Amino acid sequence: MRSRAAPAAVLGVLAPTRSELKAFVGEAEAGLSVPDVGGARRYRFDDVDVIGIVAGQGSRRSAANLQRTLESGLIGELLVVGVAGGTLPGQVPGDLLVGDGAGPLFAHPTPADPGTVEALIEALQARGMPARVGPLATVDDVARTDEKRRLGDAGFVGVDMETHALLSGARRAGIPAAGLRVVLDPLGRDIPRSVAALAAAQGGRLWPDILGLVRWPAEVSAIVRFMRDMGTALRTLGEVAEPAVRAVSDEG
């Protein structure tokens, strides 16, 4: 990494897609773009400054964007936010997950920063927003029911495609980090294949082009349910933002 003089390091909030980041920052006051971090913007939650970055979907893309972010020298701590697949019976859309580690099946998860995890848990509990705590599984593509069940049996509380790469990069850089995810598709309910295909074709947008979905008329009911579940998950992301940001910043 190159060294440079920089303002005091702040909290970086990384989300896989712009939809997830926008849901999290919500009504926070947005400042100017951050020249040293492509596509990033500064946000202010009362007296807490945050740099919001779209990390991109998938391990490789998110790891590369994290590396560029860390090279700026602006980030002193990291919070990974977004939606996730549920892996345990009883989970519903909108359930909160705090990742105290992340990794692939049959591998030891990369741990999150214990202090950051504890601060998140306490802040959410104080707001009446309990979260399930545990490792998040990492996969290369959208996980479906059978795979989610295997991951749950192995002890993972949720599954996504980015948290492991981001926690690993932060750990190598010596930056405290943790994952905060919201269940989108619970166990037994899969993201419609048409939505996943369109999202991939559109560069990872979580909200698909509705007109394009007429090519998959057999999935209309599943698509409507998915959009309802997505709305629930994104609203929850917005509701937990302020206590999460404050807790992580205070811990740092």
JSON list of C-alpha atoms in Angstrom, two decimals:
[
{"chain": "A", "resi": 1, "resn": "MET", "atom": "CA", "xyz": [0.00, 0.00, 0.00]},
{"chain": "A", "resi": 2, "resn": "ARG", "atom": "CA", "xyz": [1.17, 3.50, -0.66]},
{"chain": "A", "resi": 3, "resn": "SER", "atom": "CA", "xyz": [1.41, 5.83, 2.30]},
{"chain": "A", "resi": 4, "resn": "ARG", "atom": "CA", "xyz": [0.08, 9.36, 2.22]},
{"chain": "A", "resi": 5, "resn": "ALA", "atom": "CA", "xyz": [-1.03, 12.10, 4.54]},
{"chain": "A", "resi": 6, "resn": "ALA", "atom": "CA", "xyz": [-4.76, 11.77, 5.10]},
{"chain": "A", "resi": 7, "resn": "PRO", "atom": "CA", "xyz": [-7.52, 12.98, 7.38]},
{"chain": "A", "resi": 8, "resn": "ALA", "atom": "CA", "xyz": [-8.34, 10.90, 10.43]},
{"chain": "A", "resi": 9, "resn": "ALA", "atom": "CA", "xyz": [-9.40, 7.42, 9.36]},
{"chain": "A", "resi": 10, "resn": "VAL", "atom": "CA", "xyz": [-13.16, 6.82, 9.40]},
{"chain": "A", "resi": 11, "resn": "LEU", "atom": "CA", "xyz": [-15.59, 3.94, 9.23]},
{"chain": "A", "resi": 12, "resn": "GLY", "atom": "CA", "xyz": [-15.94, 2.36, 5.82]},
{"chain": "A", "resi": 13, "resn": "VAL", "atom": "CA", "xyz": [-19.31, 0.77, 5.01]},
{"chain": "A", "resi": 14, "resn": "LEU", "atom": "CA", "xyz": [-19.05, -1.70, 2.13]},
{"chain": "A", "resi": 15, "resn": "ALA", "atom": "CA", "xyz": [-22.11, -3.21, 0.46]},
{"chain": "A", "resi": 16, "resn": "PRO", "atom": "CA", "xyz": [-22.18, -5.52, -2.56]},
{"chain": "A", "resi": 17, "resn": "THR", "atom": "CA", "xyz": [-24.67, -3.41, -4.55]},
{"chain": "A", "resi": 18, "resn": "ARG", "atom": "CA", "xyz": [-25.80, 0.18, -4.74]},
{"chain": "A", "resi": 19, "resn": "SER", "atom": "CA", "xyz": [-29.29, -0.90, -3.66]},
{"chain": "A", "resi": 20, "resn": "GLU", "atom": "CA", "xyz": [-27.96, -2.32, -0.40]},
{"chain": "A", "resi": 21, "resn": "LEU", "atom": "CA", "xyz": [-25.73, 0.67, 0.30]},
{"chain": "A", "resi": 22, "resn": "LYS", "atom": "CA", "xyz": [-28.52, 3.13, -0.46]},
{"chain": "A", "resi": 23, "resn": "ALA", "atom": "CA", "xyz": [-30.87, 1.25, 1.87]},
{"chain": "A", "resi": 24, "resn": "PHE", "atom": "CA", "xyz": [-28.31, 1.38, 4.67]},
{"chain": "A", "resi": 25, "resn": "VAL", "atom": "CA", "xyz": [-27.34, 5.05, 4.44]},
{"chain": "A", "resi": 26, "resn": "GLY", "atom": "CA", "xyz": [-30.96, 6.05, 3.84]},
{"chain": "A", "resi": 27, "resn": "GLU", "atom": "CA", "xyz": [-31.56, 9.62, 4.92]},
{"chain": "A", "resi": 28, "resn": "ALA", "atom": "CA", "xyz": [-28.02, 10.21, 6.17]},
{"chain": "A", "resi": 29, "resn": "GLU", "atom": "CA", "xyz": [-26.61, 13.48, 4.93]},
{"chain": "A", "resi": 30, "resn": "ALA", "atom": "CA", "xyz": [-24.46, 12.79, 1.88]},
{"chain": "A", "resi": 31, "resn": "GLY", "atom": "CA", "xyz": [-21.40, 14.89, 1.23]},
{"chain": "A", "resi": 32, "resn": "LEU", "atom": "CA", "xyz": [-19.10, 15.07, -1.74]},
{"chain": "A", "resi": 33, "resn": "SER", "atom": "CA", "xyz": [-17.61, 12.11, -3.50]},
{"chain": "A", "resi": 34, "resn": "VAL", "atom": "CA", "xyz": [-14.29, 10.77, -2.22]},
{"chain": "A", "resi": 35, "resn": "PRO", "atom": "CA", "xyz": [-11.68, 11.34, -4.95]},
{"chain": "A", "resi": 36, "resn": "ASP", "atom": "CA", "xyz": [-9.25, 8.77, -3.55]},
{"chain": "A", "resi": 37, "resn": "VAL", "atom": "CA", "xyz": [-11.87, 5.99, -3.55]},
{"chain": "A", "resi": 38, "resn": "GLY", "atom": "CA", "xyz": [-13.66, 5.57, -6.86]},
{"chain": "A", "resi": 39, "resn": "GLY", "atom": "CA", "xyz": [-17.44, 5.69, -6.56]},
{"chain": "A", "resi": 40, "resn": "ALA", "atom": "CA", "xyz": [-17.40, 6.33, -2.81]},
{"chain": "A", "resi": 41, "resn": "ARG", "atom": "CA", "xyz": [-19.26, 9.07, -0.99]},
{"chain": "A", "resi": 42, "resn": "ARG", "atom": "CA", "xyz": [-19.09, 10.48, 2.50]},
{"chain": "A", "resi": 43, "resn": "TYR", "atom": "CA", "xyz": [-22.19, 10.25, 4.69]},
{"chain": "A", "resi": 44, "resn": "ARG", "atom": "CA", "xyz": [-22.85, 11.74, 8.09]},
{"chain": "A", "resi": 45, "resn": "PHE", "atom": "CA", "xyz": [-24.94, 10.08, 10.79]},
{"chain": "A", "resi": 46, "resn": "ASP", "atom": "CA", "xyz": [-25.30, 12.98, 13.21]},
{"chain": "A", "resi": 47, "resn": "ASP", "atom": "CA", "xyz": [-21.69, 13.37, 14.37]},
{"chain": "A", "resi": 48, "resn": "VAL", "atom": "CA", "xyz": [-20.32, 10.18, 12.80]},
{"chain": "A", "resi": 49, "resn": "ASP", "atom": "CA", "xyz": [-18.65, 10.28, 9.39]},
{"chain": "A", "resi": 50, "resn": "VAL", "atom": "CA", "xyz": [-18.89, 7.24, 7.13]},
{"chain": "A", "resi": 51, "resn": "ILE", "atom": "CA", "xyz": [-17.46, 6.46, 3.73]},
{"chain": "A", "resi": 52, "resn": "GLY", "atom": "CA", "xyz": [-19.89, 4.31, 1.76]},
{"chain": "A", "resi": 53, "resn": "ILE", "atom": "CA", "xyz": [-18.50, 2.07, -0.97]},
{"chain": "A", "resi": 54, "resn": "VAL", "atom": "CA", "xyz": [-20.16, -0.34, -3.40]},
{"chain": "A", "resi": 55, "resn": "ALA", "atom": "CA", "xyz": [-17.87, -3.35, -3.18]},
{"chain": "A", "resi": 56, "resn": "GLY", "atom": "CA", "xyz": [-19.43, -5.32, -6.02]},
{"chain": "A", "resi": 57, "resn": "GLN", "atom": "CA", "xyz": [-20.82, -8.84, -5.98]},
{"chain": "A", "resi": 58, "resn": "GLY", "atom": "CA", "xyz": [-18.59, -11.86, -5.54]},
{"chain": "A", "resi": 59, "resn": "SER", "atom": "CA", "xyz": [-15.33, -12.47, -3.71]},
{"chain": "A", "resi": 60, "resn": "ARG", "atom": "CA", "xyz": [-12.92, -11.42, -6.45]},
{"chain": "A", "resi": 61, "resn": "ARG", "atom": "CA", "xyz": [-14.61, -8.13, -7.28]},
{"chain": "A", "resi": 62, "resn": "SER", "atom": "CA", "xyz": [-15.21, -7.12, -3.66]},
{"chain": "A", "resi": 63, "resn": "ALA", "atom": "CA", "xyz": [-11.64, -7.99, -2.65]},
{"chain": "A", "resi": 64, "resn": "ALA", "atom": "CA", "xyz": [-10.22, -5.84, -5.47]},
{"chain": "A", "resi": 65, "resn": "ASN", "atom": "CA", "xyz": [-12.41, -2.89, -4.52]},
{"chain": "A", "resi": 66, "resn": "LEU", "atom": "CA", "xyz": [-11.48, -3.26, -0.86]},
{"chain": "A", "resi": 67, "resn": "GLN", "atom": "CA", "xyz": [-7.79, -3.18, -1.76]},
{"chain": "A", "resi": 68, "resn": "ARG", "atom": "CA", "xyz": [-8.24, 0.09, -3.65]},
{"chain": "A", "resi": 69, "resn": "THR", "atom": "CA", "xyz": [-10.22, 1.48, -0.74]},
{"chain": "A", "resi": 70, "resn": "LEU", "atom": "CA", "xyz": [-7.55, 0.56, 1.80]},
{"chain": "A", "resi": 71, "resn": "GLU", "atom": "CA", "xyz": [-4.82, 2.12, -0.34]},
{"chain": "A", "resi": 72, "resn": "SER", "atom": "CA", "xyz": [-6.48, 5.50, 0.17]},
{"chain": "A", "resi": 73, "resn": "GLY", "atom": "CA", "xyz": [-5.56, 5.41, 3.84]},
{"chain": "A", "resi": 74, "resn": "LEU", "atom": "CA", "xyz": [-8.96, 6.86, 4.73]},
{"chain": "A", "resi": 75, "resn": "ILE", "atom": "CA", "xyz": [-10.52, 3.77, 6.28]},
{"chain": "A", "resi": 76, "resn": "GLY", "atom": "CA", "xyz": [-9.75, 2.88, 9.89]},
{"chain": "A", "resi": 77, "resn": "GLU", "atom": "CA", "xyz": [-12.50, 0.32, 10.48]},
{"chain": "A", "resi": 78, "resn": "LEU", "atom": "CA", "xyz": [-14.89, -1.63, 8.30]},
{"chain": "A", "resi": 79, "resn": "LEU", "atom": "CA", "xyz": [-18.51, -2.75, 8.37]},
{"chain": "A", "resi": 80, "resn": "VAL", "atom": "CA", "xyz": [-19.77, -5.14, 5.70]},
{"chain": "A", "resi": 81, "resn": "VAL", "atom": "CA", "xyz": [-23.52, -4.77, 5.16]},
{"chain": "A", "resi": 82, "resn": "GLY", "atom": "CA", "xyz": [-26.11, -6.30, 2.86]},
{"chain": "A", "resi": 83, "resn": "VAL", "atom": "CA", "xyz": [-28.58, -9.13, 2.42]},
{"chain": "A", "resi": 84, "resn": "ALA", "atom": "CA", "xyz": [-27.90, -12.83, 2.82]},
{"chain": "A", "resi": 85, "resn": "GLY", "atom": "CA", "xyz": [-29.46, -16.23, 2.42]},
{"chain": "A", "resi": 86, "resn": "GLY", "atom": "CA", "xyz": [-30.87, -17.88, 5.52]},
{"chain": "A", "resi": 87, "resn": "THR", "atom": "CA", "xyz": [-29.45, -21.26, 6.47]},
{"chain": "A", "resi": 88, "resn": "LEU", "atom": "CA", "xyz": [-31.40, -22.15, 9.62]},
{"chain": "A", "resi": 89, "resn": "PRO", "atom": "CA", "xyz": [-35.00, -23.22, 10.21]},
{"chain": "A", "resi": 90, "resn": "GLY", "atom": "CA", "xyz": [-37.25, -20.47, 11.51]},
{"chain": "A", "resi": 91, "resn": "GLN", "atom": "CA", "xyz": [-35.44, -17.55, 9.87]},
{"chain": "A", "resi": 92, "resn": "VAL", "atom": "CA", "xyz": [-37.60, -15.04, 8.02]},
{"chain": "A", "resi": 93, "resn": "PRO", "atom": "CA", "xyz": [-36.87, -12.10, 5.70]},
{"chain": "A", "resi": 94, "resn": "GLY", "atom": "CA", "xyz": [-35.58, -9.19, 7.75]},
{"chain": "A", "resi": 95, "resn": "ASP", "atom": "CA", "xyz": [-33.83, -11.27, 10.43]},
{"chain": "A", "resi": 96, "resn": "LEU", "atom": "CA", "xyz": [-30.51, -9.77, 11.48]},
{"chain": "A", "resi": 97, "resn": "LEU", "atom": "CA", "xyz": [-27.21, -11.63, 11.30]},
{"chain": "A", "resi": 98, "resn": "VAL", "atom": "CA", "xyz": [-23.95, -10.49, 12.87]},
{"chain": "A", "resi": 99, "resn": "GLY", "atom": "CA", "xyz": [-21.04, -12.32, 11.28]},
{"chain": "A", "resi": 100, "resn": "ASP", "atom": "CA", "xyz": [-18.35, -13.07, 13.83]},
{"chain": "A", "resi": 101, "resn": "GLY", "atom": "CA", "xyz": [-16.43, -14.74, 11.03]},
{"chain": "A", "resi": 102, "resn": "ALA", "atom": "CA", "xyz": [-16.86, -15.89, 7.45]},
{"chain": "A", "resi": 103, "resn": "GLY", "atom": "CA", "xyz": [-15.53, -18.56, 5.15]},
{"chain": "A", "resi": 104, "resn": "PRO", "atom": "CA", "xyz": [-16.32, -21.43, 2.79]},
{"chain": "A", "resi": 105, "resn": "LEU", "atom": "CA", "xyz": [-17.65, -24.81, 3.83]},
{"chain": "A", "resi": 106, "resn": "PHE", "atom": "CA", "xyz": [-15.03, -27.14, 5.37]},
{"chain": "A", "resi": 107, "resn": "ALA", "atom": "CA", "xyz": [-12.66, -24.25, 6.08]},
{"chain": "A", "resi": 108, "resn": "HIS", "atom": "CA", "xyz": [-11.97, -22.41, 9.32]},
{"chain": "A", "resi": 109, "resn": "PRO", "atom": "CA", "xyz": [-13.82, -19.07, 9.10]},
{"chain": "A", "resi": 110, "resn": "THR", "atom": "CA", "xyz": [-11.79, -15.88, 9.08]},
{"chain": "A", "resi": 111, "resn": "PRO", "atom": "CA", "xyz": [-12.73, -14.20, 12.38]},
{"chain": "A", "resi": 112, "resn": "ALA", "atom": "CA", "xyz": [-14.24, -10.75, 12.62]},
{"chain": "A", "resi": 113, "resn": "ASP", "atom": "CA", "xyz": [-12.94, -8.28, 15.19]},
{"chain": "A", "resi": 114, "resn": "PRO", "atom": "CA", "xyz": [-14.35, -9.43, 18.58]},
{"chain": "A", "resi": 115, "resn": "GLY", "atom": "CA", "xyz": [-14.75, -5.92, 19.94]},
{"chain": "A", "resi": 116, "resn": "THR", "atom": "CA", "xyz": [-16.66, -4.78, 16.86]},
{"chain": "A", "resi": 117, "resn": "VAL", "atom": "CA", "xyz": [-18.93, -7.82, 17.02]},
{"chain": "A", "resi": 118, "resn": "GLU", "atom": "CA", "xyz": [-19.67, -7.28, 20.71]},
{"chain": "A", "resi": 119, "resn": "ALA", "atom": "CA", "xyz": [-20.40, -3.58, 20.15]},
{"chain": "A", "resi": 120, "resn": "LEU", "atom": "CA", "xyz": [-22.82, -4.41, 17.35]},
{"chain": "A", "resi": 121, "resn": "ILE", "atom": "CA", "xyz": [-24.65, -7.02, 19.39]},
{"chain": "A", "resi": 122, "resn": "GLU", "atom": "CA", "xyz": [-25.06, -4.73, 22.40]},
{"chain": "A", "resi": 123, "resn": "ALA", "atom": "CA", "xyz": [-26.22, -1.78, 20.29]},
{"chain": "A", "resi": 124, "resn": "LEU", "atom": "CA", "xyz": [-28.82, -3.84, 18.44]},
{"chain": "A", "resi": 125, "resn": "GLN", "atom": "CA", "xyz": [-30.11, -5.48, 21.61]},
{"chain": "A", "resi": 126, "resn": "ALA", "atom": "CA", "xyz": [-30.47, -2.07, 23.23]},
{"chain": "A", "resi": 127, "resn": "ARG", "atom": "CA", "xyz": [-32.73, -1.03, 20.35]},
{"chain": "A", "resi": 128, "resn": "GLY", "atom": "CA", "xyz": [-34.82, -4.20, 20.55]},
{"chain": "A", "resi": 129, "resn": "MET", "atom": "CA", "xyz": [-33.21, -5.56, 17.38]},
{"chain": "A", "resi": 130, "resn": "PRO", "atom": "CA", "xyz": [-31.73, -8.91, 18.38]},
{"chain": "A", "resi": 131, "resn": "ALA", "atom": "CA", "xyz": [-29.39, -10.56, 15.90]},
{"chain": "A", "resi": 132, "resn": "ARG", "atom": "CA", "xyz": [-28.27, -14.12, 15.44]},
{"chain": "A", "resi": 133, "resn": "VAL", "atom": "CA", "xyz": [-24.49, -14.27, 15.82]},
{"chain": "A", "resi": 134, "resn": "GLY", "atom": "CA", "xyz": [-22.20, -16.73, 14.09]},
{"chain": "A", "resi": 135, "resn": "PRO", "atom": "CA", "xyz": [-20.08, -17.36, 11.01]},
{"chain": "A", "resi": 136, "resn": "LEU", "atom": "CA", "xyz": [-21.34, -16.47, 7.55]},
{"chain": "A", "resi": 137, "resn": "ALA", "atom": "CA", "xyz": [-20.74, -18.96, 4.76]},
{"chain": "A", "resi": 138, "resn": "THR", "atom": "CA", "xyz": [-19.18, -17.87, 1.48]},
{"chain": "A", "resi": 139, "resn": "VAL", "atom": "CA", "xyz": [-20.25, -19.25, -1.91]},
{"chain": "A", "resi": 140, "resn": "ASP", "atom": "CA", "xyz": [-19.51, -18.35, -5.51]},
{"chain": "A", "resi": 141, "resn": "ASP", "atom": "CA", "xyz": [-23.11, -18.09, -6.66]},
{"chain": "A", "resi": 142, "resn": "VAL", "atom": "CA", "xyz": [-26.59, -17.69, -5.22]},
{"chain": "A", "resi": 143, "resn": "ALA", "atom": "CA", "xyz": [-27.10, -20.54, -2.74]},
{"chain": "A", "resi": 144, "resn": "ARG", "atom": "CA", "xyz": [-30.21, -22.66, -3.10]},
{"chain": "A", "resi": 145, "resn": "THR", "atom": "CA", "xyz": [-32.15, -24.65, -0.54]},
{"chain": "A", "resi": 146, "resn": "ASP", "atom": "CA", "xyz": [-30.09, -27.85, -0.47]},
{"chain": "A", "resi": 147, "resn": "GLU", "atom": "CA", "xyz": [-26.82, -25.93, -0.18]},
{"chain": "A", "resi": 148, "resn": "LYS", "atom": "CA", "xyz": [-28.23, -23.57, 2.45]},
{"chain": "A", "resi": 149, "resn": "ARG", "atom": "CA", "xyz": [-29.36, -26.53, 4.52]},
{"chain": "A", "resi": 150, "resn": "ARG", "atom": "CA", "xyz": [-25.88, -28.11, 4.36]},
{"chain": "A", "resi": 151, "resn": "LEU", "atom": "CA", "xyz": [-24.33, -24.83, 5.44]},
{"chain": "A", "resi": 152, "resn": "GLY", "atom": "CA", "xyz": [-26.75, -24.48, 8.32]},
{"chain": "A", "resi": 153, "resn": "ASP", "atom": "CA", "xyz": [-25.97, -28.03, 9.45]},
{"chain": "A", "resi": 154, "resn": "ALA", "atom": "CA", "xyz": [-22.28, -27.05, 9.43]},
{"chain": "A", "resi": 155, "resn": "GLY", "atom": "CA", "xyz": [-22.94, -24.14, 11.81]},
{"chain": "A", "resi": 156, "resn": "PHE", "atom": "CA", "xyz": [-23.24, -21.15, 9.47]},
{"chain": "A", "resi": 157, "resn": "VAL", "atom": "CA", "xyz": [-26.01, -18.68, 10.32]},
{"chain": "A", "resi": 158, "resn": "GLY", "atom": "CA", "xyz": [-26.26, -17.22, 6.80]},
{"chain": "A", "resi": 159, "resn": "VAL", "atom": "CA", "xyz": [-24.63, -17.24, 3.39]},
{"chain": "A", "resi": 160, "resn": "ASP", "atom": "CA", "xyz": [-23.38, -14.59, 0.99]},
{"chain": "A", "resi": 161, "resn": "MET", "atom": "CA", "xyz": [-20.66, -14.06, -1.60]},
{"chain": "A", "resi": 162, "resn": "GLU", "atom": "CA", "xyz": [-18.53, -11.24, -0.18]},
{"chain": "A", "resi": 163, "resn": "THR", "atom": "CA", "xyz": [-18.11, -11.14, 3.60]},
{"chain": "A", "resi": 164, "resn": "HIS", "atom": "CA", "xyz": [-15.23, -13.62, 3.73]},
{"chain": "A", "resi": 165, "resn": "ALA", "atom": "CA", "xyz": [-13.14, -11.72, 1.17]},
{"chain": "A", "resi": 166, "resn": "LEU", "atom": "CA", "xyz": [-13.77, -8.40, 2.91]},
{"chain": "A", "resi": 167, "resn": "LEU", "atom": "CA", "xyz": [-13.05, -9.68, 6.42]},
{"chain": "A", "resi": 168, "resn": "SER", "atom": "CA", "xyz": [-9.88, -11.37, 5.16]},
{"chain": "A", "resi": 169, "resn": "GLY", "atom": "CA", "xyz": [-8.65, -8.21, 3.46]},
{"chain": "A", "resi": 170, "resn": "ALA", "atom": "CA", "xyz": [-9.37, -6.09, 6.51]},
{"chain": "A", "resi": 171, "resn": "ARG", "atom": "CA", "xyz": [-7.63, -8.58, 8.79]},
{"chain": "A", "resi": 172, "resn": "ARG", "atom": "CA", "xyz": [-4.48, -8.55, 6.64]},
{"chain": "A", "resi": 173, "resn": "ALA", "atom": "CA", "xyz": [-4.50, -4.76, 6.80]},
{"chain": "A", "resi": 174, "resn": "GLY", "atom": "CA", "xyz": [-4.96, -4.75, 10.57]},
{"chain": "A", "resi": 175, "resn": "ILE", "atom": "CA", "xyz": [-8.34, -3.01, 10.37]},
{"chain": "A", "resi": 176, "resn": "PRO", "atom": "CA", "xyz": [-11.21, -4.00, 12.71]},
{"chain": "A", "resi": 177, "resn": "ALA", "atom": "CA", "xyz": [-14.14, -5.39, 10.72]},
{"chain": "A", "resi": 178, "resn": "ALA", "atom": "CA", "xyz": [-17.40, -7.30, 11.09]},
{"chain": "A", "resi": 179, "resn": "GLY", "atom": "CA", "xyz": [-20.33, -8.35, 8.96]},
{"chain": "A", "resi": 180, "resn": "LEU", "atom": "CA", "xyz": [-23.92, -7.18, 9.40]},
{"chain": "A", "resi": 181, "resn": "ARG", "atom": "CA", "xyz": [-26.37, -8.96, 7.11]},
{"chain": "A", "resi": 182, "resn": "VAL", "atom": "CA", "xyz": [-30.14, -9.24, 6.80]},
{"chain": "A", "resi": 183, "resn": "VAL", "atom": "CA", "xyz": [-31.90, -12.42, 5.70]},
{"chain": "A", "resi": 184, "resn": "LEU", "atom": "CA", "xyz": [-33.46, -12.07, 2.24]},
{"chain": "A", "resi": 185, "resn": "ASP", "atom": "CA", "xyz": [-34.22, -15.65, 1.18]},
{"chain": "A", "resi": 186, "resn": "PRO", "atom": "CA", "xyz": [-34.80, -17.95, 4.18]},
{"chain": "A", "resi": 187, "resn": "LEU", "atom": "CA", "xyz": [-34.19, -21.67, 4.15]},
{"chain": "A", "resi": 188, "resn": "GLY", "atom": "CA", "xyz": [-36.66, -23.36, 1.81]},
{"chain": "A", "resi": 189, "resn": "ARG", "atom": "CA", "xyz": [-37.29, -20.21, -0.23]},
{"chain": "A", "resi": 190, "resn": "ASP", "atom": "CA", "xyz": [-34.98, -19.62, -3.17]},
{"chain": "A", "resi": 191, "resn": "ILE", "atom": "CA", "xyz": [-34.32, -16.46, -5.16]},
{"chain": "A", "resi": 192, "resn": "PRO", "atom": "CA", "xyz": [-36.11, -16.98, -8.51]},
{"chain": "A", "resi": 193, "resn": "ARG", "atom": "CA", "xyz": [-33.67, -18.06, -11.20]},
{"chain": "A", "resi": 194, "resn": "SER", "atom": "CA", "xyz": [-34.99, -15.37, -13.53]},
{"chain": "A", "resi": 195, "resn": "VAL", "atom": "CA", "xyz": [-34.19, -12.66, -10.99]},
{"chain": "A", "resi": 196, "resn": "ALA", "atom": "CA", "xyz": [-30.70, -14.04, -10.39]},
{"chain": "A", "resi": 197, "resn": "ALA", "atom": "CA", "xyz": [-30.06, -14.21, -14.14]},
{"chain": "A", "resi": 198, "resn": "LEU", "atom": "CA", "xyz": [-31.23, -10.66, -14.77]},
{"chain": "A", "resi": 199, "resn": "ALA", "atom": "CA", "xyz": [-29.33, -9.30, -11.79]},
{"chain": "A", "resi": 200, "resn": "ALA", "atom": "CA", "xyz": [-26.13, -10.86, -13.12]},
{"chain": "A", "resi": 201, "resn": "ALA", "atom": "CA", "xyz": [-26.76, -9.49, -16.60]},
{"chain": "A", "resi": 202, "resn": "GLN", "atom": "CA", "xyz": [-27.41, -6.01, -15.19]},
{"chain": "A", "resi": 203, "resn": "GLY", "atom": "CA", "xyz": [-24.17, -5.84, -13.23]},
{"chain": "A", "resi": 204, "resn": "GLY", "atom": "CA", "xyz": [-25.47, -7.03, -9.91]},
{"chain": "A", "resi": 205, "resn": "ARG", "atom": "CA", "xyz": [-28.52, -4.82, -9.45]},
{"chain": "A", "resi": 206, "resn": "LEU", "atom": "CA", "xyz": [-30.78, -6.38, -6.84]},
{"chain": "A", "resi": 207, "resn": "TRP", "atom": "CA", "xyz": [-33.93, -4.85, -8.31]},
{"chain": "A", "resi": 208, "resn": "PRO", "atom": "CA", "xyz": [-34.40, -6.49, -11.73]},
{"chain": "A", "resi": 209, "resn": "ASP", "atom": "CA", "xyz": [-35.92, -4.89, -14.81]},
{"chain": "A", "resi": 210, "resn": "ILE", "atom": "CA", "xyz": [-39.58, -5.89, -14.38]},
{"chain": "A", "resi": 211, "resn": "LEU", "atom": "CA", "xyz": [-40.28, -5.68, -18.10]},
{"chain": "A", "resi": 212, "resn": "GLY", "atom": "CA", "xyz": [-37.53, -8.20, -18.73]},
{"chain": "A", "resi": 213, "resn": "LEU", "atom": "CA", "xyz": [-39.14, -10.66, -16.37]},
{"chain": "A", "resi": 214, "resn": "VAL", "atom": "CA", "xyz": [-42.00, -11.39, -18.78]},
{"chain": "A", "resi": 215, "resn": "ARG", "atom": "CA", "xyz": [-39.61, -13.87, -20.35]},
{"chain": "A", "resi": 216, "resn": "TRP", "atom": "CA", "xyz": [-40.16, -16.06, -17.28]},
{"chain": "A", "resi": 217, "resn": "PRO", "atom": "CA", "xyz": [-43.97, -15.94, -16.79]},
{"chain": "A", "resi": 218, "resn": "ALA", "atom": "CA", "xyz": [-43.95, -19.19, -14.81]},
{"chain": "A", "resi": 219, "resn": "GLU", "atom": "CA", "xyz": [-42.07, -17.43, -12.00]},
{"chain": "A", "resi": 220, "resn": "VAL", "atom": "CA", "xyz": [-44.33, -14.41, -11.65]},
{"chain": "A", "resi": 221, "resn": "SER", "atom": "CA", "xyz": [-45.65, -15.38, -8.20]},
{"chain": "A", "resi": 222, "resn": "ALA", "atom": "CA", "xyz": [-42.15, -16.19, -6.95]},
{"chain": "A", "resi": 223, "resn": "ILE", "atom": "CA", "xyz": [-40.90, -12.86, -8.32]},
{"chain": "A", "resi": 224, "resn": "VAL", "atom": "CA", "xyz": [-43.63, -10.93, -6.52]},
{"chain": "A", "resi": 225, "resn": "ARG", "atom": "CA", "xyz": [-42.75, -12.72, -3.27]},
{"chain": "A", "resi": 226, "resn": "PHE", "atom": "CA", "xyz": [-39.05, -12.00, -3.82]},
{"chain": "A", "resi": 227, "resn": "MET", "atom": "CA", "xyz": [-39.72, -8.30, -4.30]},
{"chain": "A", "resi": 228, "resn": "ARG", "atom": "CA", "xyz": [-41.77, -8.23, -1.09]},
{"chain": "A", "resi": 229, "resn": "ASP", "atom": "CA", "xyz": [-38.98, -10.02, 0.79]},
{"chain": "A", "resi": 230, "resn": "MET", "atom": "CA", "xyz": [-36.39, -7.66, -0.67]},
{"chain": "A", "resi": 231, "resn": "GLY", "atom": "CA", "xyz": [-38.39, -4.68, 0.51]},
{"chain": "A", "resi": 232, "resn": "THR", "atom": "CA", "xyz": [-38.48, -6.14, 4.02]},
{"chain": "A", "resi": 233, "resn": "ALA", "atom": "CA", "xyz": [-34.73, -6.84, 4.04]},
{"chain": "A", "resi": 234, "resn": "LEU", "atom": "CA", "xyz": [-33.77, -3.41, 2.73]},
{"chain": "A", "resi": 235, "resn": "ARG", "atom": "CA", "xyz": [-36.02, -1.63, 5.23]},
{"chain": "A", "resi": 236, "resn": "THR", "atom": "CA", "xyz": [-34.35, -3.54, 8.03]},
{"chain": "A", "resi": 237, "resn": "LEU", "atom": "CA", "xyz": [-30.93, -2.47, 6.75]},
{"chain": "A", "resi": 238, "resn": "GLY", "atom": "CA", "xyz": [-32.04, 1.13, 7.02]},
{"chain": "A", "resi": 239, "resn": "GLU", "atom": "CA", "xyz": [-33.45, 0.64, 10.53]},
{"chain": "A", "resi": 240, "resn": "VAL", "atom": "CA", "xyz": [-30.21, -0.78, 11.93]},
{"chain": "A", "resi": 241, "resn": "ALA", "atom": "CA", "xyz": [-27.87, 1.69, 10.27]},
{"chain": "A", "resi": 242, "resn": "GLU", "atom": "CA", "xyz": [-27.70, 4.41, 12.92]},
{"chain": "A", "resi": 243, "resn": "PRO", "atom": "CA", "xyz": [-27.14, 2.16, 15.96]},
{"chain": "A", "resi": 244, "resn": "ALA", "atom": "CA", "xyz": [-24.69, -0.01, 14.01]},
{"chain": "A", "resi": 245, "resn": "VAL", "atom": "CA", "xyz": [-22.65, 2.93, 12.75]},
{"chain": "A", "resi": 246, "resn": "ARG", "atom": "CA", "xyz": [-22.51, 4.54, 16.16]},
{"chain": "A", "resi": 247, "resn": "ALA", "atom": "CA", "xyz": [-21.56, 1.29, 17.91]},
{"chain": "A", "resi": 248, "resn": "VAL", "atom": "CA", "xyz": [-18.75, 0.45, 15.51]},
{"chain": "A", "resi": 249, "resn": "SER", "atom": "CA", "xyz": [-17.42, 4.00, 15.50]},
{"chain": "A", "resi": 250, "resn": "ASP", "atom": "CA", "xyz": [-17.46, 4.19, 19.31]},
{"chain": "A", "resi": 251, "resn": "GLU", "atom": "CA", "xyz": [-15.65, 0.83, 19.46]},
{"chain": "A", "resi": 252, "resn": "GLY", "atom": "CA", "xyz": [-12.98, 2.07, 17.06]}
]
